[in-house]
Tab-separated table of C-alpha atoms in Angstrom:
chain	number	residue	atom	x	y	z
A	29	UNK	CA	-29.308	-17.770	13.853
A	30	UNK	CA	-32.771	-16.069	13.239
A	31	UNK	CA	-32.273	-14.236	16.233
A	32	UNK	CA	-28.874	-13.329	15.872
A	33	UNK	CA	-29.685	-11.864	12.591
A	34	UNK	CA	-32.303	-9.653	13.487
A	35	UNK	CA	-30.808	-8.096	16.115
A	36	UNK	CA	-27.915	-7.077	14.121
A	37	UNK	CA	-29.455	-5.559	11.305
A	38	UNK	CA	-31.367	-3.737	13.857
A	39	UNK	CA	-28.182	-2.512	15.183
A	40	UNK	CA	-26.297	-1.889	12.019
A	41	UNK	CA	-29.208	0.575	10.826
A	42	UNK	CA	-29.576	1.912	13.833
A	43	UNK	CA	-25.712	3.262	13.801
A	44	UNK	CA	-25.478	3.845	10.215
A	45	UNK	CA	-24.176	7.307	10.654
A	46	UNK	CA	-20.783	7.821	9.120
A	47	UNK	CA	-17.966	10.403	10.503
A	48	UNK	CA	-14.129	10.594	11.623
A	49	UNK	CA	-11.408	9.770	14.694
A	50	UNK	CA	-11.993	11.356	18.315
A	51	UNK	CA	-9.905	10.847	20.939
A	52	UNK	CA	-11.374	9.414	24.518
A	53	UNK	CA	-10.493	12.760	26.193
A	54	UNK	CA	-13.570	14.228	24.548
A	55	UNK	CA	-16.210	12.375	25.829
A	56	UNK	CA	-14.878	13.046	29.622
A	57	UNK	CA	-17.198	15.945	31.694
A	58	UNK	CA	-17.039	17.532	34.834
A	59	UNK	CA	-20.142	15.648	35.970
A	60	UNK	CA	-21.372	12.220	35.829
A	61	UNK	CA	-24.815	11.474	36.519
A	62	UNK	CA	-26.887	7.413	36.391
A	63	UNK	CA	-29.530	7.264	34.205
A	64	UNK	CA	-32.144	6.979	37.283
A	65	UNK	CA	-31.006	10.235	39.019
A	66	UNK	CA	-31.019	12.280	35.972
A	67	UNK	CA	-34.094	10.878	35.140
A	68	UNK	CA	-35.733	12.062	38.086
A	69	UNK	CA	-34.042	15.184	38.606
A	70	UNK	CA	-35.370	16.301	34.858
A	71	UNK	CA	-38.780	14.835	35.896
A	72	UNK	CA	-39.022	12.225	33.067
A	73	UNK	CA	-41.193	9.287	32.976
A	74	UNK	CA	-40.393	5.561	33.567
A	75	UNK	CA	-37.419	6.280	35.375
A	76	UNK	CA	-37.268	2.927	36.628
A	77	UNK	CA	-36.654	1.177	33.068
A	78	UNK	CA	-33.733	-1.050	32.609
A	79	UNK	CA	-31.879	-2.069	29.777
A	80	UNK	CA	-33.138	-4.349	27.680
A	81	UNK	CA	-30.831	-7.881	27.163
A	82	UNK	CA	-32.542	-8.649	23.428
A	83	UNK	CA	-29.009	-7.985	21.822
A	84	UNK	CA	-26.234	-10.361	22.577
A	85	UNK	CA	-22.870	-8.212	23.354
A	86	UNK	CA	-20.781	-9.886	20.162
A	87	UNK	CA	-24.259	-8.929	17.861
A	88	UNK	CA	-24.346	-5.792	19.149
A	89	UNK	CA	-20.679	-4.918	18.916
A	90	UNK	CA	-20.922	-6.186	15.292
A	91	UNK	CA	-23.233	-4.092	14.496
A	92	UNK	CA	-21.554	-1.037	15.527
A	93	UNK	CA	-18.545	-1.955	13.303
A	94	UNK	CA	-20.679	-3.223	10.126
A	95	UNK	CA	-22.461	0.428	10.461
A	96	UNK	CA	-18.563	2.507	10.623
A	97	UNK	CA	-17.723	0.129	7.590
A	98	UNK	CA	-20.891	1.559	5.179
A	99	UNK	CA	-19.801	5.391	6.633
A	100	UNK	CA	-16.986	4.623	5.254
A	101	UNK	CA	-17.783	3.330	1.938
A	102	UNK	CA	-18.847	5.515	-0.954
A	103	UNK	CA	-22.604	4.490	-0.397
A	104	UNK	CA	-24.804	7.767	-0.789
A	105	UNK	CA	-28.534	8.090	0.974
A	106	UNK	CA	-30.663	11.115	0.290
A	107	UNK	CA	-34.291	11.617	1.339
A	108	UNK	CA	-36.813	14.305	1.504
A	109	UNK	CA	-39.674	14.298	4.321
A	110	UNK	CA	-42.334	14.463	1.398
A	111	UNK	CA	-40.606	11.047	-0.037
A	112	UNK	CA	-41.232	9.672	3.676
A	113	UNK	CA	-44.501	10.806	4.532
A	114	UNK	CA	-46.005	9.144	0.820
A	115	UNK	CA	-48.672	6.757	1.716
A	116	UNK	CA	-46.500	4.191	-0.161
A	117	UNK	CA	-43.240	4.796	2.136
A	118	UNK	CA	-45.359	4.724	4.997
A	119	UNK	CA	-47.120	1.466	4.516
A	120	UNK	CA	-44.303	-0.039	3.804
A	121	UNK	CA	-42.321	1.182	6.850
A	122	UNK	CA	-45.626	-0.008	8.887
A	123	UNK	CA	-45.695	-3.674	7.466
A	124	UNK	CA	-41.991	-3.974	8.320
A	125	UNK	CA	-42.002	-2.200	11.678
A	126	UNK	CA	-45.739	-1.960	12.795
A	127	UNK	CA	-47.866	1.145	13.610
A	128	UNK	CA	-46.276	1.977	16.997
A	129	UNK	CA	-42.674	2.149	15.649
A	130	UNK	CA	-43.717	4.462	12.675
A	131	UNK	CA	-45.495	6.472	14.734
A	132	UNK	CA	-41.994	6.961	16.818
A	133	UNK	CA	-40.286	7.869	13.875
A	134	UNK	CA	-42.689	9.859	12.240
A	135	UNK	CA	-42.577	12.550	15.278
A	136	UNK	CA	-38.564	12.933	14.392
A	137	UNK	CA	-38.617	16.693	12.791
A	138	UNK	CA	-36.220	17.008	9.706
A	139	UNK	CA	-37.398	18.188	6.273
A	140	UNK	CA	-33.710	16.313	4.241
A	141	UNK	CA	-31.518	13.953	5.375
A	142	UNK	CA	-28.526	13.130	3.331
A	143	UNK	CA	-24.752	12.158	3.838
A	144	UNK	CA	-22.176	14.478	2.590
A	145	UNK	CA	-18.676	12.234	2.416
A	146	UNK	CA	-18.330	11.071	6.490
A	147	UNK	CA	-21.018	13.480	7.655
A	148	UNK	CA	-25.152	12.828	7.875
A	149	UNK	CA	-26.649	16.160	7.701
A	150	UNK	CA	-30.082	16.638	9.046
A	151	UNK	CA	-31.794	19.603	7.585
A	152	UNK	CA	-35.445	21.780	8.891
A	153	UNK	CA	-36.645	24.745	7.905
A	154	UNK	CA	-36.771	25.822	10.842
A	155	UNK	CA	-36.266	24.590	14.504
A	156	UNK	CA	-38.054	21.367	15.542
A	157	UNK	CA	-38.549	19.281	18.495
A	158	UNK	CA	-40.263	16.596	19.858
A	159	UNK	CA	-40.904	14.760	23.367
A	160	UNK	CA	-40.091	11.197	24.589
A	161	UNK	CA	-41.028	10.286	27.827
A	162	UNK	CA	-41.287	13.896	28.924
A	163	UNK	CA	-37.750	15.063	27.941
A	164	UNK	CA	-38.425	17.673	25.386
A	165	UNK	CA	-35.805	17.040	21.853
A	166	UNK	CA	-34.655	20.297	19.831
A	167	UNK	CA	-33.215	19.809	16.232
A	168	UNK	CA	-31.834	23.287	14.519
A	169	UNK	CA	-32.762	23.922	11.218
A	170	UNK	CA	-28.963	22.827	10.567
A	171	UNK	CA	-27.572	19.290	12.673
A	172	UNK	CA	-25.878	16.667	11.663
A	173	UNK	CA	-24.370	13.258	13.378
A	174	UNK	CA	-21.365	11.939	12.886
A	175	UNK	CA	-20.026	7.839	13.252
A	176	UNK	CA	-16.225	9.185	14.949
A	177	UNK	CA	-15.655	5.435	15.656
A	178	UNK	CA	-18.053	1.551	16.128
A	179	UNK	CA	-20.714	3.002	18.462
A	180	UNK	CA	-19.861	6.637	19.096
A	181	UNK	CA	-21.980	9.292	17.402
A	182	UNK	CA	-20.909	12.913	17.310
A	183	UNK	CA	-23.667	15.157	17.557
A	184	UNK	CA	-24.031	18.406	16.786
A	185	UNK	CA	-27.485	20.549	16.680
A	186	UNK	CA	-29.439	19.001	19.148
A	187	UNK	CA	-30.307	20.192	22.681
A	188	UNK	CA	-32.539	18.123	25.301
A	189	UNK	CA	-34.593	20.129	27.583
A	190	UNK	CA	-36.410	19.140	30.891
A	191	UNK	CA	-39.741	18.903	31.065
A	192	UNK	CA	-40.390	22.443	32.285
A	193	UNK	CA	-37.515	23.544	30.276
A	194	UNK	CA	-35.576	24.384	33.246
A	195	UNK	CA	-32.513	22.270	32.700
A	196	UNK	CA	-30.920	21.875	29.403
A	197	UNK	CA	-27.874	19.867	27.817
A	198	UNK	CA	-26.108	20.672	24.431
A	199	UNK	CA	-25.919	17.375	23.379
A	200	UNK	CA	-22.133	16.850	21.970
A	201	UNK	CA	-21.848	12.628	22.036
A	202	UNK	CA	-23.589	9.615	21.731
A	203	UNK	CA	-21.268	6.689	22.757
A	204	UNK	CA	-23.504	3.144	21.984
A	205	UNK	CA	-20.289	0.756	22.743
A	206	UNK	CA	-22.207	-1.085	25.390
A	207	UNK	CA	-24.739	-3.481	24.503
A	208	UNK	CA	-28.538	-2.372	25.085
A	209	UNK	CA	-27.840	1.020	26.230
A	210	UNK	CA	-25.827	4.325	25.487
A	211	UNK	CA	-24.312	7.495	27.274
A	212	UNK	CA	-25.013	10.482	26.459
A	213	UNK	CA	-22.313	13.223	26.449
A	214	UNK	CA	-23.049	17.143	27.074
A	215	UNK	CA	-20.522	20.081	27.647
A	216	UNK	CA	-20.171	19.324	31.354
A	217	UNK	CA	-21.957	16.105	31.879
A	218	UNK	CA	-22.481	12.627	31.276
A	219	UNK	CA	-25.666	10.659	31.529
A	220	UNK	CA	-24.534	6.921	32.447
A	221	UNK	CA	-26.585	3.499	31.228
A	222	UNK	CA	-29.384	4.654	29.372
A	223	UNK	CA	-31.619	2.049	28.392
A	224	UNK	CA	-31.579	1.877	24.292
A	225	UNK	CA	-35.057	0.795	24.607
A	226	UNK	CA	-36.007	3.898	26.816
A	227	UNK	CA	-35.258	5.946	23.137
A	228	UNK	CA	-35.753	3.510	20.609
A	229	UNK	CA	-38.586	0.648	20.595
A	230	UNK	CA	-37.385	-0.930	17.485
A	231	UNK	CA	-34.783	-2.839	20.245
A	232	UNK	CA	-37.424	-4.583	22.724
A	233	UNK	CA	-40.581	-4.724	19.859
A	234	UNK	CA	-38.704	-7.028	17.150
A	235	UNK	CA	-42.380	-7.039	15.363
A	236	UNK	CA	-43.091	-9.922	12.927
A	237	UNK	CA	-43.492	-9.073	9.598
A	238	UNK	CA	-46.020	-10.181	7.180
A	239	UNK	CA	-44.205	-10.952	4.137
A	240	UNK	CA	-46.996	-10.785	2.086
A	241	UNK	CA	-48.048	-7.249	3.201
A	242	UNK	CA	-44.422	-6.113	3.240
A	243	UNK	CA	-43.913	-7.518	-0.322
A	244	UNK	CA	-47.510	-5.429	-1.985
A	245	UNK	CA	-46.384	-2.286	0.097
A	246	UNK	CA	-42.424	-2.596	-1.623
A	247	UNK	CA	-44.144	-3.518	-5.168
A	248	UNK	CA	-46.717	-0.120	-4.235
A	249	UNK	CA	-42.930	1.659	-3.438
A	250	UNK	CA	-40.817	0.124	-6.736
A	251	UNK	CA	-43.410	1.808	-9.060
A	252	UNK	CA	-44.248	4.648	-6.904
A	253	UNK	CA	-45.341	7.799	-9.751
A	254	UNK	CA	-44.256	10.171	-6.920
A	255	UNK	CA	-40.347	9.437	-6.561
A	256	UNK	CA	-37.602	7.124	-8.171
A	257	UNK	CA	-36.453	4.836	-4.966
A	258	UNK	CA	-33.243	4.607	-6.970
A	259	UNK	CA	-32.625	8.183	-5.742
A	260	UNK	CA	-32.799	7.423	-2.559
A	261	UNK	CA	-29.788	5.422	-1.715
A	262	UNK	CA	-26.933	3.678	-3.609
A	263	UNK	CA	-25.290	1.288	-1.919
A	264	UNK	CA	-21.732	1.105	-2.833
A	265	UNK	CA	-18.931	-1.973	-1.239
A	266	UNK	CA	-15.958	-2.440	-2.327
A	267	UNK	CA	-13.198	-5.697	-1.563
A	268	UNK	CA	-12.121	-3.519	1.767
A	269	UNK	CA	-15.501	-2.534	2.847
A	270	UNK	CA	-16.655	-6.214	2.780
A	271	UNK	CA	-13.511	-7.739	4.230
A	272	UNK	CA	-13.809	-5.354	7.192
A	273	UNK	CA	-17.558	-6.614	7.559
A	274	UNK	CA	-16.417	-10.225	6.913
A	275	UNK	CA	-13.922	-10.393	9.775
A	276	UNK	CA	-17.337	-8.976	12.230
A	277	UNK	CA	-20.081	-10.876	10.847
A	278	UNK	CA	-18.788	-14.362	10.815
A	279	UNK	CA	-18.162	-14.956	14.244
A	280	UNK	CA	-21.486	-14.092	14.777
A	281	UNK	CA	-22.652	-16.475	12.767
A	282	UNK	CA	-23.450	-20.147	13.644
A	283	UNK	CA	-22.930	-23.565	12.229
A	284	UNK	CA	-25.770	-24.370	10.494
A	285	UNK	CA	-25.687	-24.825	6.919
A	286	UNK	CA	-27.329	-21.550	5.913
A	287	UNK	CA	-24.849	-19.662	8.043
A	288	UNK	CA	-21.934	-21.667	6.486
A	289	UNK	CA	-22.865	-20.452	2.994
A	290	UNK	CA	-23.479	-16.968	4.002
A	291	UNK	CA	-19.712	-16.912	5.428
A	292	UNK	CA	-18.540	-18.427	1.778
A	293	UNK	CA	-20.596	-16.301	0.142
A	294	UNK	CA	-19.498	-13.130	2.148
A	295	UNK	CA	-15.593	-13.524	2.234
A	296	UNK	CA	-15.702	-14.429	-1.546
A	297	UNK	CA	-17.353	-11.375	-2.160
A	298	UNK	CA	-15.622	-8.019	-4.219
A	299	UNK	CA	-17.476	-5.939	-4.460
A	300	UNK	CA	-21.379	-5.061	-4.170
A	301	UNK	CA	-23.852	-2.384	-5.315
A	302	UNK	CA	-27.540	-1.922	-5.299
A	303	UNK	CA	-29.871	1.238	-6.462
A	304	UNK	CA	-28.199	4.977	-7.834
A	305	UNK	CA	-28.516	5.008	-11.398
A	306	UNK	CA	-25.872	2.169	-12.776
A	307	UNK	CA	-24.343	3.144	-16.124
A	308	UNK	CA	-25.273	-0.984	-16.644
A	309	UNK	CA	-28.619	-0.187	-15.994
A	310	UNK	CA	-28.687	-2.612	-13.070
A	311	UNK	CA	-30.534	-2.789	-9.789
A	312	UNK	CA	-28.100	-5.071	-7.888
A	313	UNK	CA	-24.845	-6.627	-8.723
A	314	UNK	CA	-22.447	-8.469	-6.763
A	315	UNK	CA	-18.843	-9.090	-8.182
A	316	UNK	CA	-16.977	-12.124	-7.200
A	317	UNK	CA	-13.282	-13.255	-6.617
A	318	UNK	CA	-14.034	-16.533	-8.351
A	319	UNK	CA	-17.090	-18.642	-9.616
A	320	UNK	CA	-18.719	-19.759	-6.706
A	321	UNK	CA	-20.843	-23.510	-6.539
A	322	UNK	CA	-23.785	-24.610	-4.030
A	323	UNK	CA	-25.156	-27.479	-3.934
A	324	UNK	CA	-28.413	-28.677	-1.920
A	325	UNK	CA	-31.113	-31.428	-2.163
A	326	UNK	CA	-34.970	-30.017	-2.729
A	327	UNK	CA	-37.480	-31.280	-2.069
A	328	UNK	CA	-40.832	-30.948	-3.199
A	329	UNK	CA	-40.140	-29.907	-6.396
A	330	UNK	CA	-43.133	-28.939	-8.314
A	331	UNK	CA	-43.052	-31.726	-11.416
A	332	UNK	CA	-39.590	-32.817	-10.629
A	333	UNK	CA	-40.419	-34.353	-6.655
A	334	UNK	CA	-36.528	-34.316	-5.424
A	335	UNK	CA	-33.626	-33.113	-6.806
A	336	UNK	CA	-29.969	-32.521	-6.509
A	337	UNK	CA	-28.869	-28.854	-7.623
A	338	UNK	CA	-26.129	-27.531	-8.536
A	339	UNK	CA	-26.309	-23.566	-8.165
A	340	UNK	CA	-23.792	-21.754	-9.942
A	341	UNK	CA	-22.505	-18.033	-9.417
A	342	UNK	CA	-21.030	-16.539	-12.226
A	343	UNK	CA	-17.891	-13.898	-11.550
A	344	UNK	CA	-20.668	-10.900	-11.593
A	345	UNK	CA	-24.394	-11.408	-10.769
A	346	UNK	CA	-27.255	-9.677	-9.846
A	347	UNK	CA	-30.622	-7.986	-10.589
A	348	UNK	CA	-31.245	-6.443	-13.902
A	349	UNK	CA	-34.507	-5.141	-14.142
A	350	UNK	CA	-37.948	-5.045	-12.256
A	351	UNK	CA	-40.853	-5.507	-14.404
A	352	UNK	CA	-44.443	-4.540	-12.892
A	353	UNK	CA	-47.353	-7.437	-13.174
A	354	UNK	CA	-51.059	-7.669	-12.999
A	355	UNK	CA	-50.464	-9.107	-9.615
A	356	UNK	CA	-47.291	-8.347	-8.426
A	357	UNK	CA	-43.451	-7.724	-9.817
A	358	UNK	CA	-41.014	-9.646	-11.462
A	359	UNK	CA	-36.828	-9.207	-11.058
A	360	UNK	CA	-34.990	-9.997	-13.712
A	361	UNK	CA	-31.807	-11.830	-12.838
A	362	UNK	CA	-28.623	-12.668	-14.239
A	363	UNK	CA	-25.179	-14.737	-13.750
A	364	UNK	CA	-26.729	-17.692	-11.984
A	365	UNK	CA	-27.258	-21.022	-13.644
A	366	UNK	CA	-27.940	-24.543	-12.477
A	367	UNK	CA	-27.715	-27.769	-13.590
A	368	UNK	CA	-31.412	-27.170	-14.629
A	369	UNK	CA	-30.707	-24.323	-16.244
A	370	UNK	CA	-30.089	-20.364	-15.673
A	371	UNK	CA	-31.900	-18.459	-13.307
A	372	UNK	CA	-33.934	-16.028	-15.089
A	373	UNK	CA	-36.488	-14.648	-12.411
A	374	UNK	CA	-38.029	-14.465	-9.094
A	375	UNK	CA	-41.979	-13.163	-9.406
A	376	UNK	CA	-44.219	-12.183	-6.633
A	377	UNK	CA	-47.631	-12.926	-7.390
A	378	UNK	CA	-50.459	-13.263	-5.257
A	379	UNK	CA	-49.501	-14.959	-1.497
A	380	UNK	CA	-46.172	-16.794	-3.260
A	381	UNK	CA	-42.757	-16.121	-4.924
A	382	UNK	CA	-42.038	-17.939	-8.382
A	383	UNK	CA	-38.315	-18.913	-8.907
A	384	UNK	CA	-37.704	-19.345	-12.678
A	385	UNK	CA	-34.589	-21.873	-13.120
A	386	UNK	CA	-34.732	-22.782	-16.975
A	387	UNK	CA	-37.904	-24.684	-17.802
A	388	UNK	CA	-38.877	-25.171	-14.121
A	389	UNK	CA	-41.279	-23.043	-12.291
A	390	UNK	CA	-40.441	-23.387	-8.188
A	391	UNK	CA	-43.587	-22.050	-6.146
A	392	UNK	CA	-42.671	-20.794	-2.573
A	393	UNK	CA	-45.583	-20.200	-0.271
A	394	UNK	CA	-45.134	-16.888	1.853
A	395	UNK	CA	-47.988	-17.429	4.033
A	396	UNK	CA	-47.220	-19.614	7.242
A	397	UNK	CA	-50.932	-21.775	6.613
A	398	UNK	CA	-50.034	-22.632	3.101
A	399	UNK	CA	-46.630	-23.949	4.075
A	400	UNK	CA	-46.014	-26.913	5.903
A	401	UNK	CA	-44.667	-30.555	4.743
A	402	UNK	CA	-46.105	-29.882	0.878
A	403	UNK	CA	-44.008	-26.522	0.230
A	404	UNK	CA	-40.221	-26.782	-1.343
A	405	UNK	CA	-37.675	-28.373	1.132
A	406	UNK	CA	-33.785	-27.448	0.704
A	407	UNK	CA	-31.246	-29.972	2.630
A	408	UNK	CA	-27.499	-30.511	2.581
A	409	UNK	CA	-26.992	-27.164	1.486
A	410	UNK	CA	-23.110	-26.561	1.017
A	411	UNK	CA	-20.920	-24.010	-0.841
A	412	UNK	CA	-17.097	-23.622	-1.832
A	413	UNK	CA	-14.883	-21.827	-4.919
A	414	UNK	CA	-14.757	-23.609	-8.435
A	415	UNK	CA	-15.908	-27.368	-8.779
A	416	UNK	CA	-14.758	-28.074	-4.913
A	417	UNK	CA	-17.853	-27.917	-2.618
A	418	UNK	CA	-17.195	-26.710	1.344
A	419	UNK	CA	-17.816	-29.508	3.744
A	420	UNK	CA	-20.685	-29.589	6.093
């Protein structure tokens, strides 16, 4: 399921570009050209790379549609380069990511990005460009991209160039409906089979994180001076959103207890929003059809050795606060309880999270040499509506 996972939120970010209908007629051209023959008639480099297989066709293709499904949700992004280019932004991108992908997108040339309803605009001051693999990339000061449908991109604003310059395409369409690779579309031609990879890296690197470093570079980021992250995005689902992303994320899924509660926990799902400025003053909250139960065995409990929990989700939970430590950050949480009691907070401190659940204190080692056999085990993990448990 790991896997699985990864590969589709790589996709679904990669596509999250929102926009409107096109019919099929418009991505047809006078000329069609392979990847390899363009690629050598332009005088590019590595015209011999093929398309990477790291993204199973059914992840890939959900992907595509969870991406359409946030375009068309009310969720708002805004950014400024400056915000970006903070030494706090950047570290964090690099512990996620790792130094060769940032260094990818950090060559991309726009000064604001920000949706406006269906449409991501991509603003410069003036004319940019930039060079991958010798074809030479130029952004106006005005472009934008646009999601028409799962996996095509409407483009507008961005011309490729040879490497001498000589040959040139108005980029109009990006169709990404095949798995590991796209088309491109220009005013009279059509590049065939492009290798994803042979643009983006992200695809074939899948770095591993440290969560450790990733967790001090996002504390560094939640109590940046510079900028208020909350700004930045605000994620906003509603009931249709997330039934459209539960009917393409499921089947992806496997049968494995984790994956069985994400399903419950996903089609009993309302509603969901995270960052913008909340009128309740909350980071995160997640509304609910009906109370939801899970129940799992730990083990390893810290005082208690092994227990049977009962974890219950109130109508509306979430995140209500972030509090800044001496070593770390605390979240605030509300609208869980357990049979131990409610669950209050989750801290990061030092090389571990602390999960607060009433009087009890669950430590959860981050780094891989202090897990092992002695860290907190969870078993027989299952999850339904009300009092009536899903069977696993």
């Amino acid at each position: 399921m790991k896997k699985s996972i990864l590969g589709f939120c790589c996709v679904s970010m990669m596509f999250l570009v929102p926009g409107c209908n096109i019919e099929e007629s418009q991505l047809l051209t006078d000329e069609t050209l392979a990847f390899s023959e363009w690629c050598k008639t332009w005088d590019l480099d590595n015209c011999d790379q093929q398309p990477s297989d790291k993204v199973p066709a059914d992840v890939w293709e959900a992907g595509t549609k969870v991406a359409q499904t946030v375009a068309d949700s009310e969720t708002l992004i805004a950014m400024e380069r400056s915000v970006y280019d903070s030494i706090d932004v950047q570290r964090l991108l690099s512990s996620i990511g790792g130094d060769s992908i940032l260094a990818y997108l950090n060559q991309l040339p726009w000064s604001r990005i920000s949706n406006d309803g269906r449409t991501l605009n991509i603003g410069n001051a003036t004319e940019g460009s930039f060079v991958i693999k010798g074809l030479v990339v130029k952004v106006a000061p005005v472009a934008s991209i646009q999601m028409n449908e799962p996996g095509i991109l409407a483009i507008e604003g961005i011309t490729l160039f040879s490497r001498n310059e000589n040959s040139t395409m108005n980029l109009r369409f990006i169709d990404l409906r095949d798995s590991n690779r796209l088309h491109m579309v220009g005013d009279d031609l059509e590049i065939k089979d492009i290798a994803i990879n042979y643009f983006a890296p992200v695809i074939d690197q899948n770095p591993e994180s440290d969560p450790v470093a990733a967790l001090k570079s996002l504390s560094r980021v939640l109590f940046s001076k510079d900028f208020d992250w909350r700004e930045l995005i605000a994620l906003k689902l509603d009931e249709d959103n997330l039934t459209d992303m539960s009917e393409v994320i499921t089947p992806i899924l496997g049968d494995d207890q984790i994956s069985v509660a994400i399903k419950k926990v996903i089609e009993s799902a309302q509603s969901i929003e995270a960052g913008g400025r909340s009128s309740r003053g909350i980071i995160a909250n997640v509304d609910f059809s009906e109370v939801l139960e899970c129940r799992a065995n730990l083990k390893n409990i810290p005082v208690l050795g092994s227990v049977d929990l009962t974890l219950n989700f109130d109508s509306s939970f979430g995140l209500g606060g972030l509090e800044k430590t001496s070593s770390g950050f605390l979240v605030k949480m509300y609208g869980i309880s357990t049979n131990f009691g409610d669950v209050k907070e989750l801290e990061f401190t030092g090389s571990k999270l602390k999960l607060k659940v009433g009087w009890v204190s669950i430590p959860i080692e981050l780094e891989s040499s202090s897990g092992g056999e002695d860290g907190p085990e969870m078993n027989n993990l299952s999850c339904g509506s009300g009092l009536i448990a899903s069977a696993m």
